[in-house]
mmCIF file of C-alpha atoms in Angstrom:
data_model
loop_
_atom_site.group_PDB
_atom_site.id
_atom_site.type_symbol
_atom_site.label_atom_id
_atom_site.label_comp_id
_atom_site.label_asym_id
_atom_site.label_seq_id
_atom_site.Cartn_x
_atom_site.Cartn_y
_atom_site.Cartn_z
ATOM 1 C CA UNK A 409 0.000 0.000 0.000
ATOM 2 C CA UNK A 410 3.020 2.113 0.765
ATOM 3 C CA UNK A 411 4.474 2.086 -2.575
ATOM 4 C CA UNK A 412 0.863 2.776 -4.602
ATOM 5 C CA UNK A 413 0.264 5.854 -2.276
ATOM 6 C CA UNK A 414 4.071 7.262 -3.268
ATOM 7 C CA UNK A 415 3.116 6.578 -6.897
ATOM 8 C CA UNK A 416 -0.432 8.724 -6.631
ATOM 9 C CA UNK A 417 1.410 10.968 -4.686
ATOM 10 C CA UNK A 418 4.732 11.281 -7.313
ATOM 11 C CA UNK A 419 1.980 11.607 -10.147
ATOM 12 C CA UNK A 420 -0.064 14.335 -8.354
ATOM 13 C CA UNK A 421 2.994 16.363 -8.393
ATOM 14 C CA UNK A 422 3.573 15.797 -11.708
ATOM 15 C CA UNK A 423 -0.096 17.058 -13.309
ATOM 16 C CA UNK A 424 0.057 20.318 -10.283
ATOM 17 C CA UNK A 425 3.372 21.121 -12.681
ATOM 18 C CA UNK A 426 1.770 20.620 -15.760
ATOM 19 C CA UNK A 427 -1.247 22.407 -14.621
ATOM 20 C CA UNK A 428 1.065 25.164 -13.495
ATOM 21 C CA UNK A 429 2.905 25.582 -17.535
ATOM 22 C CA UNK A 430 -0.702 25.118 -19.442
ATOM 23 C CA UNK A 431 -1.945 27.878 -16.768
ATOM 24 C CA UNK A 432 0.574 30.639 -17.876
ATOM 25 C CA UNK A 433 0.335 29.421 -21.687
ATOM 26 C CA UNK A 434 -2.966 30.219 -21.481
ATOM 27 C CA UNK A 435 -2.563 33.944 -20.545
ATOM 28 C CA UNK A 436 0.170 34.222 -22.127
ATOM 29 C CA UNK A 437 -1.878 33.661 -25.564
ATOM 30 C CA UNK A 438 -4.973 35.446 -24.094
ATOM 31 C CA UNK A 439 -2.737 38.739 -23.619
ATOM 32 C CA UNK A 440 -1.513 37.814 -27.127
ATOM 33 C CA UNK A 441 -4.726 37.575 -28.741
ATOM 34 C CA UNK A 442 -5.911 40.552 -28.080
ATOM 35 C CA UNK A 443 -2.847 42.519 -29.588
ATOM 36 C CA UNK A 444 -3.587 40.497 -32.568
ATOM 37 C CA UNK A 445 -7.314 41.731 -32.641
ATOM 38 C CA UNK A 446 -5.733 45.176 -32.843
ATOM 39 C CA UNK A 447 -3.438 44.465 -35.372
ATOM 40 C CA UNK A 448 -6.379 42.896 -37.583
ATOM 41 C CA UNK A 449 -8.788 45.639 -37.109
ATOM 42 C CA UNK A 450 -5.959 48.660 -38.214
ATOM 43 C CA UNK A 451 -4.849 46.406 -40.848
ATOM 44 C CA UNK A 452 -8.492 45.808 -42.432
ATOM 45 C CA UNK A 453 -9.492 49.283 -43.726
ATOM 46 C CA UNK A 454 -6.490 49.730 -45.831
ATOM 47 C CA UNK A 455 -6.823 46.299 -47.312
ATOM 48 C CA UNK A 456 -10.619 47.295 -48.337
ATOM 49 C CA UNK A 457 -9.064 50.911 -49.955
ATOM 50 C CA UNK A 458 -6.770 49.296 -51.620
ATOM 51 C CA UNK A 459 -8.979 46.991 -52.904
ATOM 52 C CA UNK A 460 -10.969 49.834 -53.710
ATOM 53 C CA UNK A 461 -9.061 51.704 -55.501
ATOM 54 C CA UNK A 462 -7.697 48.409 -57.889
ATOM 55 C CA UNK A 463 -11.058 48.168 -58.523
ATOM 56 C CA UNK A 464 -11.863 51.092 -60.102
ATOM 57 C CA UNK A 465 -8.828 51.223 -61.942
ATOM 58 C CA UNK A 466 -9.482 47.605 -63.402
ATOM 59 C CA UNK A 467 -13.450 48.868 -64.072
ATOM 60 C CA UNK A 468 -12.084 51.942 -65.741
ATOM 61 C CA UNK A 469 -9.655 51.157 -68.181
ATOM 62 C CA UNK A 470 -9.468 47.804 -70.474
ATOM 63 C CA UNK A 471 -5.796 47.622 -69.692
ATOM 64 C CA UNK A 472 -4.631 43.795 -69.410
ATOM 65 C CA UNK A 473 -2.921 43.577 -66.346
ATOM 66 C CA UNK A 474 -2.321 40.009 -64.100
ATOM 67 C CA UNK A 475 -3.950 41.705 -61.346
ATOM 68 C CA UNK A 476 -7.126 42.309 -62.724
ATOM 69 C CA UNK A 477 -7.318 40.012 -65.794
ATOM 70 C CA UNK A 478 -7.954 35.778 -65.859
ATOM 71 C CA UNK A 479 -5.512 34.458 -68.251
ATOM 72 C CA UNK A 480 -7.781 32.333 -71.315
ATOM 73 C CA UNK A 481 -6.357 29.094 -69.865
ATOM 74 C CA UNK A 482 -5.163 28.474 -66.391
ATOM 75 C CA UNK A 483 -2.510 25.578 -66.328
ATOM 76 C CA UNK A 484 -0.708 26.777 -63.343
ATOM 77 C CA UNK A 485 -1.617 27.831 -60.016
ATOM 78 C CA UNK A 486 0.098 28.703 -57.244
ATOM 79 C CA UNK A 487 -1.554 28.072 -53.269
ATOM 80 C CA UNK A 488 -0.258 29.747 -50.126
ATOM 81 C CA UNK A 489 -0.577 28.307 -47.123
ATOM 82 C CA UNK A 490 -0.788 30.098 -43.659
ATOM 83 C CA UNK A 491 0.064 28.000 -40.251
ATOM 84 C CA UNK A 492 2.113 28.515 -37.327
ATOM 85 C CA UNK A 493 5.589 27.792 -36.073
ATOM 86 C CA UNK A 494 4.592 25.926 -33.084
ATOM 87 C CA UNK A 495 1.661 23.204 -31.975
ATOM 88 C CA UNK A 496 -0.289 23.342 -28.608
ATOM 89 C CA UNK A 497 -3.030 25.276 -30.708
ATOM 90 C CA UNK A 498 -5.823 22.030 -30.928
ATOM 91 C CA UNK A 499 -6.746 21.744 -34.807
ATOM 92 C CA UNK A 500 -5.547 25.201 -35.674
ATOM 93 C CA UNK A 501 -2.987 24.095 -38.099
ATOM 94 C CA UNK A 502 -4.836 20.561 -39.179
ATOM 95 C CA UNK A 503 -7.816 22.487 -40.220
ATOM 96 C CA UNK A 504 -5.699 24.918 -42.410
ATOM 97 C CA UNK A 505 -2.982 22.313 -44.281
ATOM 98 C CA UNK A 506 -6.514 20.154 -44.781
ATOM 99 C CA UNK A 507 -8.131 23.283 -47.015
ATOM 100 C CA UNK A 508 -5.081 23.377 -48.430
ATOM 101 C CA UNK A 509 -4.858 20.269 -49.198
ATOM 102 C CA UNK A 510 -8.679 19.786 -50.514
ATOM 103 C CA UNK A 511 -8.246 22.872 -52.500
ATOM 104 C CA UNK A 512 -5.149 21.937 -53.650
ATOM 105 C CA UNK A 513 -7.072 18.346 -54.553
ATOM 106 C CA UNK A 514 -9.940 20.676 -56.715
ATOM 107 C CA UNK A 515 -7.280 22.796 -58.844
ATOM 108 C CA UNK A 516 -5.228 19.614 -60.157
ATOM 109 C CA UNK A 517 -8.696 18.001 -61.209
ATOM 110 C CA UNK A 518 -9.101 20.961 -63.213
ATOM 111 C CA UNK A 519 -6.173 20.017 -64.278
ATOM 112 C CA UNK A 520 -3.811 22.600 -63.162
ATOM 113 C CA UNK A 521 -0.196 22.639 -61.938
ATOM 114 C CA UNK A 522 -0.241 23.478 -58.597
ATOM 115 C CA UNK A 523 2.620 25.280 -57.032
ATOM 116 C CA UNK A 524 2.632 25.211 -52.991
ATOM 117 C CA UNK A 525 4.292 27.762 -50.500
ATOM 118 C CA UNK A 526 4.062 27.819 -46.763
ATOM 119 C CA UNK A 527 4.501 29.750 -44.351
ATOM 120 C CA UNK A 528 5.180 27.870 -40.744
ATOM 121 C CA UNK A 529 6.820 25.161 -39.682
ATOM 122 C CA UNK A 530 3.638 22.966 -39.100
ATOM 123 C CA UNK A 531 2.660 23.213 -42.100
ATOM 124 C CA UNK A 532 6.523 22.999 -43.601
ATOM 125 C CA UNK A 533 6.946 19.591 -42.036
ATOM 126 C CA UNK A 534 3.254 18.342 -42.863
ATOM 127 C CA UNK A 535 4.364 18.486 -46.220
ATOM 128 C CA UNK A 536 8.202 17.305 -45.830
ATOM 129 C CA UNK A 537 7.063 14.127 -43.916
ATOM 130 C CA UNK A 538 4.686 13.433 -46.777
ATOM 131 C CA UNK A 539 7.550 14.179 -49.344
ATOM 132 C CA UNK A 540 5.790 16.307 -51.122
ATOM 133 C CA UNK A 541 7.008 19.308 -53.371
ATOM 134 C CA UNK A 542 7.474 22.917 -51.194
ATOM 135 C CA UNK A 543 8.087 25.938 -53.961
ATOM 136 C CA UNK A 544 9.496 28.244 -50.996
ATOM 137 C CA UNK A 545 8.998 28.278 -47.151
ATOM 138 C CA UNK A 546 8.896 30.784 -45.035
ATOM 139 C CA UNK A 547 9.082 30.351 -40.799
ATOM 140 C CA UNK A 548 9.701 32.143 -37.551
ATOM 141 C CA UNK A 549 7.726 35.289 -37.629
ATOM 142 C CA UNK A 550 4.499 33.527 -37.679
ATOM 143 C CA UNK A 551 3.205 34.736 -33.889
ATOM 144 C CA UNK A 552 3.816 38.315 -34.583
ATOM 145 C CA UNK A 553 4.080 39.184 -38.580
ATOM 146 C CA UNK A 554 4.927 42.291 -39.438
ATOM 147 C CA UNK A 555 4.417 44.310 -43.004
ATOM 148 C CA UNK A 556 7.889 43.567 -43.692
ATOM 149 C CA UNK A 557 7.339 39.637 -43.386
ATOM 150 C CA UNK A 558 4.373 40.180 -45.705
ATOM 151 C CA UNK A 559 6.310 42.371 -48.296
ATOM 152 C CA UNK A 560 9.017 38.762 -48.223
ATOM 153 C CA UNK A 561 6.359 36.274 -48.807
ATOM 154 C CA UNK A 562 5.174 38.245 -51.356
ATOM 155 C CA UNK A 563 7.556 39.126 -53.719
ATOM 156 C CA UNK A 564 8.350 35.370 -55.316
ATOM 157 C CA UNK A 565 4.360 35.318 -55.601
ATOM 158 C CA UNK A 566 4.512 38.494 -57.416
ATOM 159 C CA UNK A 567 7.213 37.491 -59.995
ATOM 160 C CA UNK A 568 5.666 34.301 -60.795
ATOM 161 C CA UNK A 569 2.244 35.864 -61.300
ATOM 162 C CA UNK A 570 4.325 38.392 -64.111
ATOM 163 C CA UNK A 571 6.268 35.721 -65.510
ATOM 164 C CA UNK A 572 5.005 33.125 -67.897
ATOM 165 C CA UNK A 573 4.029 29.547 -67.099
ATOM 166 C CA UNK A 574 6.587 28.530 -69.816
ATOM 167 C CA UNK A 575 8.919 29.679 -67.359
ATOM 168 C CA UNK A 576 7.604 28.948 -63.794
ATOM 169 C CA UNK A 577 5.048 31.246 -63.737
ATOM 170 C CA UNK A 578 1.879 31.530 -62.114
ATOM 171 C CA UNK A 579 -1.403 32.148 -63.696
ATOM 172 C CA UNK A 580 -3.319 32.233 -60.423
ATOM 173 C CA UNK A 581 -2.442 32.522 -56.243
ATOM 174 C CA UNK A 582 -4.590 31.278 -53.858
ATOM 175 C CA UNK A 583 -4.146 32.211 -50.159
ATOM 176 C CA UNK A 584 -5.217 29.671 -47.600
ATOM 177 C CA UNK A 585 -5.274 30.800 -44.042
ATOM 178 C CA UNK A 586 -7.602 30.994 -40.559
ATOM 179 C CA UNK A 587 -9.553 33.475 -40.463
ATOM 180 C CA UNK A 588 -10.683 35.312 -36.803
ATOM 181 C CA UNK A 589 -14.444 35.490 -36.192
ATOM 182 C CA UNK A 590 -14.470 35.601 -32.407
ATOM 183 C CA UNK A 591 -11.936 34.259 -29.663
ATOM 184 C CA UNK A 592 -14.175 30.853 -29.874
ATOM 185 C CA UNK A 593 -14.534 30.469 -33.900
ATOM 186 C CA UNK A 594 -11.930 30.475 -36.302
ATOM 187 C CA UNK A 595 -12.255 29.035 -39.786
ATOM 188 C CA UNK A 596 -10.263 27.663 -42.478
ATOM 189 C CA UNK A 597 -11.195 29.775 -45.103
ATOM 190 C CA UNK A 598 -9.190 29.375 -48.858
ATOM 191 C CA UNK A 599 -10.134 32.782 -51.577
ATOM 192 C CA UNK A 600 -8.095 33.752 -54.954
ATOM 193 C CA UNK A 601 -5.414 36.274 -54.527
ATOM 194 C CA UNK A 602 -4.998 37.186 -58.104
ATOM 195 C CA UNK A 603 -5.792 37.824 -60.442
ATOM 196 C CA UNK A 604 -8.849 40.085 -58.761
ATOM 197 C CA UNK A 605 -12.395 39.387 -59.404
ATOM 198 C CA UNK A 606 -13.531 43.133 -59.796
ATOM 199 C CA UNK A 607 -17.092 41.758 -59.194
ATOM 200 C CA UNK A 608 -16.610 39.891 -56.029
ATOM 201 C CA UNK A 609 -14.730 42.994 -54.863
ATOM 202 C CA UNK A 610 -17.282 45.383 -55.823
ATOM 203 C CA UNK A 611 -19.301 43.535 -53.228
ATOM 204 C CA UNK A 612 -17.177 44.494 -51.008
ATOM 205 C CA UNK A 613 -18.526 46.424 -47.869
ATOM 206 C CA UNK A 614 -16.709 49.394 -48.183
ATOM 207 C CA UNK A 615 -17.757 49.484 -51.600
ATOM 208 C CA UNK A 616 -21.486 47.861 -51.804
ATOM 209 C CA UNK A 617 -23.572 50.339 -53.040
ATOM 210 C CA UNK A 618 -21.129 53.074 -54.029
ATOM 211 C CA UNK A 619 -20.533 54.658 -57.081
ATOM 212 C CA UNK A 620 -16.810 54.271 -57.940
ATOM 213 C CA UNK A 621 -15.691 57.533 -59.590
ATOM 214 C CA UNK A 622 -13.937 58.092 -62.825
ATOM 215 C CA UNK A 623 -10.147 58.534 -63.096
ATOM 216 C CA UNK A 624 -7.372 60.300 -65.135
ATOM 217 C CA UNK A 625 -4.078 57.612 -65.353
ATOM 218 C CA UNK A 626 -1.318 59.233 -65.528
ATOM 219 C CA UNK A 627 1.155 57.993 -66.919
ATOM 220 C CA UNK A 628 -1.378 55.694 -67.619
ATOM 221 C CA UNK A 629 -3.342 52.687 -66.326
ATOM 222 C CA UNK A 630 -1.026 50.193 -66.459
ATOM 223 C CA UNK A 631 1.838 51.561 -64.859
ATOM 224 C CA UNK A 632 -0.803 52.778 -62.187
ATOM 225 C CA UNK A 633 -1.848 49.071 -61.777
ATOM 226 C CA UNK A 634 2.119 47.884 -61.640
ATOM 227 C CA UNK A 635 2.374 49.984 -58.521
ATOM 228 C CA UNK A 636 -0.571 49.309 -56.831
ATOM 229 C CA UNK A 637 0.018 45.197 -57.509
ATOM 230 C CA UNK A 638 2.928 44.553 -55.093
ATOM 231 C CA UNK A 639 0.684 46.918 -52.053
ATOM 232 C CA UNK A 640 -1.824 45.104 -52.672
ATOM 233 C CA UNK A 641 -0.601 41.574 -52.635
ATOM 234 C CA UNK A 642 1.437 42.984 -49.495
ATOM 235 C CA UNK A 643 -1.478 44.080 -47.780
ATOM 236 C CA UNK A 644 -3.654 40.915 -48.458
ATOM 237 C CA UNK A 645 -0.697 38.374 -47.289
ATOM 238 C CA UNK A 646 -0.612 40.977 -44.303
ATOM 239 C CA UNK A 647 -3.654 40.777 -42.933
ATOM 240 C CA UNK A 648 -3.980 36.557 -43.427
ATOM 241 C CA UNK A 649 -1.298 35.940 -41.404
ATOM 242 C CA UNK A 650 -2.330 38.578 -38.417
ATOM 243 C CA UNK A 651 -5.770 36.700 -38.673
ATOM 244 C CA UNK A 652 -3.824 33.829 -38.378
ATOM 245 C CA UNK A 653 -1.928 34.856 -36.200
ATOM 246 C CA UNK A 654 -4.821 35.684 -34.075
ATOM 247 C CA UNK A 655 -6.701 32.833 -34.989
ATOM 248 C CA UNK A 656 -3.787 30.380 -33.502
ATOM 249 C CA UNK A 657 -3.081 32.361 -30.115
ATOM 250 C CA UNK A 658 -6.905 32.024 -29.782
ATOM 251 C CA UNK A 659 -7.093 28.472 -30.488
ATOM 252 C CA UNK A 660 -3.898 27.829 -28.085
ATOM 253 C CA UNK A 661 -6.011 29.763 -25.071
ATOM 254 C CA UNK A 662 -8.796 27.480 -25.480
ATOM 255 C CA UNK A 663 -6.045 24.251 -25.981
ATOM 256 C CA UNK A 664 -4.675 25.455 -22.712
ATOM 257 C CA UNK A 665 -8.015 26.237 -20.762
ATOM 258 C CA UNK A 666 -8.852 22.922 -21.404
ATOM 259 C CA UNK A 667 -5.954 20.954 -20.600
ATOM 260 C CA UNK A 668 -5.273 23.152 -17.333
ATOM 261 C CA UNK A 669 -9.210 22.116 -16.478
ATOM 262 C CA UNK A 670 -8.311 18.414 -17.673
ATOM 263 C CA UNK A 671 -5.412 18.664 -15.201
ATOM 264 C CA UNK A 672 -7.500 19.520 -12.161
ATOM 265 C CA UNK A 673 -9.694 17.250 -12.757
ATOM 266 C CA UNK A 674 -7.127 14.176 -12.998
ATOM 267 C CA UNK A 675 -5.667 16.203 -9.322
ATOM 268 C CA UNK A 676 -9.049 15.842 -8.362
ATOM 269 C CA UNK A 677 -9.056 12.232 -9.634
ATOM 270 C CA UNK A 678 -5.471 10.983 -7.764
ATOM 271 C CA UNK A 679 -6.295 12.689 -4.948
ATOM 272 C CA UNK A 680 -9.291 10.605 -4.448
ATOM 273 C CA UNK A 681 -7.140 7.334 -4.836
ATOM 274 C CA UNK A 682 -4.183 8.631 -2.436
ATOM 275 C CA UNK A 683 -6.847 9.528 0.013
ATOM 276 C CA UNK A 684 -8.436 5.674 -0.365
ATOM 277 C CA UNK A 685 -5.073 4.112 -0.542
ATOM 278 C CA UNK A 686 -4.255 6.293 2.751
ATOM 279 C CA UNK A 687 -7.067 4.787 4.380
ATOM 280 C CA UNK A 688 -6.553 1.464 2.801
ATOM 281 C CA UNK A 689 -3.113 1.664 4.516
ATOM 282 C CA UNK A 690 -4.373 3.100 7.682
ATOM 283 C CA UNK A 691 -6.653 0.010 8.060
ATOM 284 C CA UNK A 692 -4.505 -2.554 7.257
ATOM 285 C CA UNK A 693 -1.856 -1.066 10.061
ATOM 286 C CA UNK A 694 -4.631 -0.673 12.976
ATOM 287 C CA UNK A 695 -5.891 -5.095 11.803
ATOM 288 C CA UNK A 696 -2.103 -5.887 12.286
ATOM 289 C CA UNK A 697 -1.785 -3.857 15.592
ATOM 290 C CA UNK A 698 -4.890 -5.741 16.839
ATOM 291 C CA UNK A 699 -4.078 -9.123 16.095
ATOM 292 C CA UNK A 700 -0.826 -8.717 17.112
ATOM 293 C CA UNK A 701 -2.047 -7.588 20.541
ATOM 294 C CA UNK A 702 -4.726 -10.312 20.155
ATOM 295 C CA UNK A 703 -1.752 -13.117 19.707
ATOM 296 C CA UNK A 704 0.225 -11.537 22.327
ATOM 297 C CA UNK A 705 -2.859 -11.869 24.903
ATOM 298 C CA UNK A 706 -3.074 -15.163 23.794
ATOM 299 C CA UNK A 707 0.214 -16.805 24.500
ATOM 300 C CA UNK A 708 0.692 -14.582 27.499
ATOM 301 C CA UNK A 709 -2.812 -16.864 28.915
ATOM 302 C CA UNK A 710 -0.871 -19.704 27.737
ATOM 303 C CA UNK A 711 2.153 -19.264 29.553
ATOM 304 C CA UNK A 712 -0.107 -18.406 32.892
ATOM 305 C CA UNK A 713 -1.909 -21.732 32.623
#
């Protein structure tokens, strides 16, 4: 009995630890989260202006650009996907390689070429274990981006959207990331970078129901378009990966709540046992002492008779 109560007791010890990290994760990624809410809410209205504004220079001038127009016949596409560096986030980054991987699925029955790049190393060694073909990888910034991570992931997605599938170019990206909808929902959501659908962003709601006014290019329309294409691809990537980014430290709260709960529970559970294996103990002590005083009394009569 000795030895089961030190093992109930040694494993108590150990879940109180663990109970102890999973605690502090969690606030660590609740005080986390909500810097990340920030960051998504500044970063959102200057997405939807730029968007805006490549709009109604796409709607206003019949300028062929690969941000606004669909090449005749896609044979290439390239898919970005969004996860994080580290686990302890539940289905987080599951939920996002397996869009990936179903979209991925949809474009090659189309019978596209599909080029992948990820950023995170979840997703990085998803694919590596599976030996399957990375284009470029990107890792280490992924729990606070910053515009100038964006700007890097984007520039090999902008020059193989301007060069030609002939040689390794793009004629489609598709972002796949997790997008924030409160701190208990986030979804795996996949949409087309480029080129643009000027009619899906028209719908916009910064947009929905406005007039978009006429403009003047100067120098003219396409160079206007060939500087607004790398802000806006910037500006897109940016904001996926601070919803993601906000989407995993949300999903690693509730990861932790739950295993800091599970952990006082199984406390709860052990101490239960040690307590019974206590008393077990107790009892087993107090029968010895009485037959042991029973025995004694017994050959003590013996020896008086």
């Amino acid at each position: 009995m000795g030895a089961q109560l030190r093992v109930y007791k040694r494993r108590i010890r150990s879940v109180t630890a663990t109970k102890k990290i999973t605690k502090a994760m969690e606030m660590i990624a609740a005080s986390r989260v909500v810097k990340a809410q920030r960051k998504v809410a500044a970063s959102t209205p200057y997405a939807k202006e730029l968007t805006r504004a490549v709009t109604a220079v796409g709607t206003g001038s019949n300028t062929k650009h690969p941000l606004t127009t669909q090449a005749e016949t896609v044979t290439r596409s390239a898919v970005l996907l969004l996860t994080s560096d580290r686990g302890l986030a539940g289905a987080f980054n599951s939920n996002a390689i397996k869009a990936a991987e179903q979209l991925t699925a949809r474009l090659e029955r189309e019978g596209r070429q599909v080029d992948v790049y990820i950023v995170g190393r979840r997703g990085l060694a998803h694919y590596h274990f599976r030996e399957r073909k990375v284009t470029e990888s990107w890792s280490g910034f992924t729990d606070e981006p910053t515009y100038a991570d964006a700007k890097k992931v984007a520039v090999p997605l902008i020059e193989a959207i301007e060069r030609d599938t002939a040689d390794g170019g793009v004629d489609e990206i598709h972002i796949v990331f997790t997008e924030f909808v409160s701190m208990m929902t986030q979804t795996a959501v996949d949409s087309r970078l480029l080129p643009l659908s000027l009619e899906s962003a028209a719908e916009e709601p910064s947009t929905k129901g406005e007039v978009l006014p006429l403009y003047d290019f100067e120098p003219s329309a396409e160079d206007v378009l060939d500087a607004l294409l790398p802000r806006y691809v910037e500006s897109r990537i940016y904001n996926a990966l601070l919803q993601s980014a906000a989407s995993k430290h949300a999903a690693t709260r509730r990861a932790m709540k739950s295993a800091t709960d599970n952990a006082g529970d199984l406390i709860t559970t052990l101490s239960r046992l040690a307590n019974a294996a206590r008393q077990a103990e107790i009892t087993q002590e107090i029968s010895e002492i009485v037959g042991g005083t029973a025995a004694l009394a017994d050959a003590t009569a013996g020896s008086d008779r």
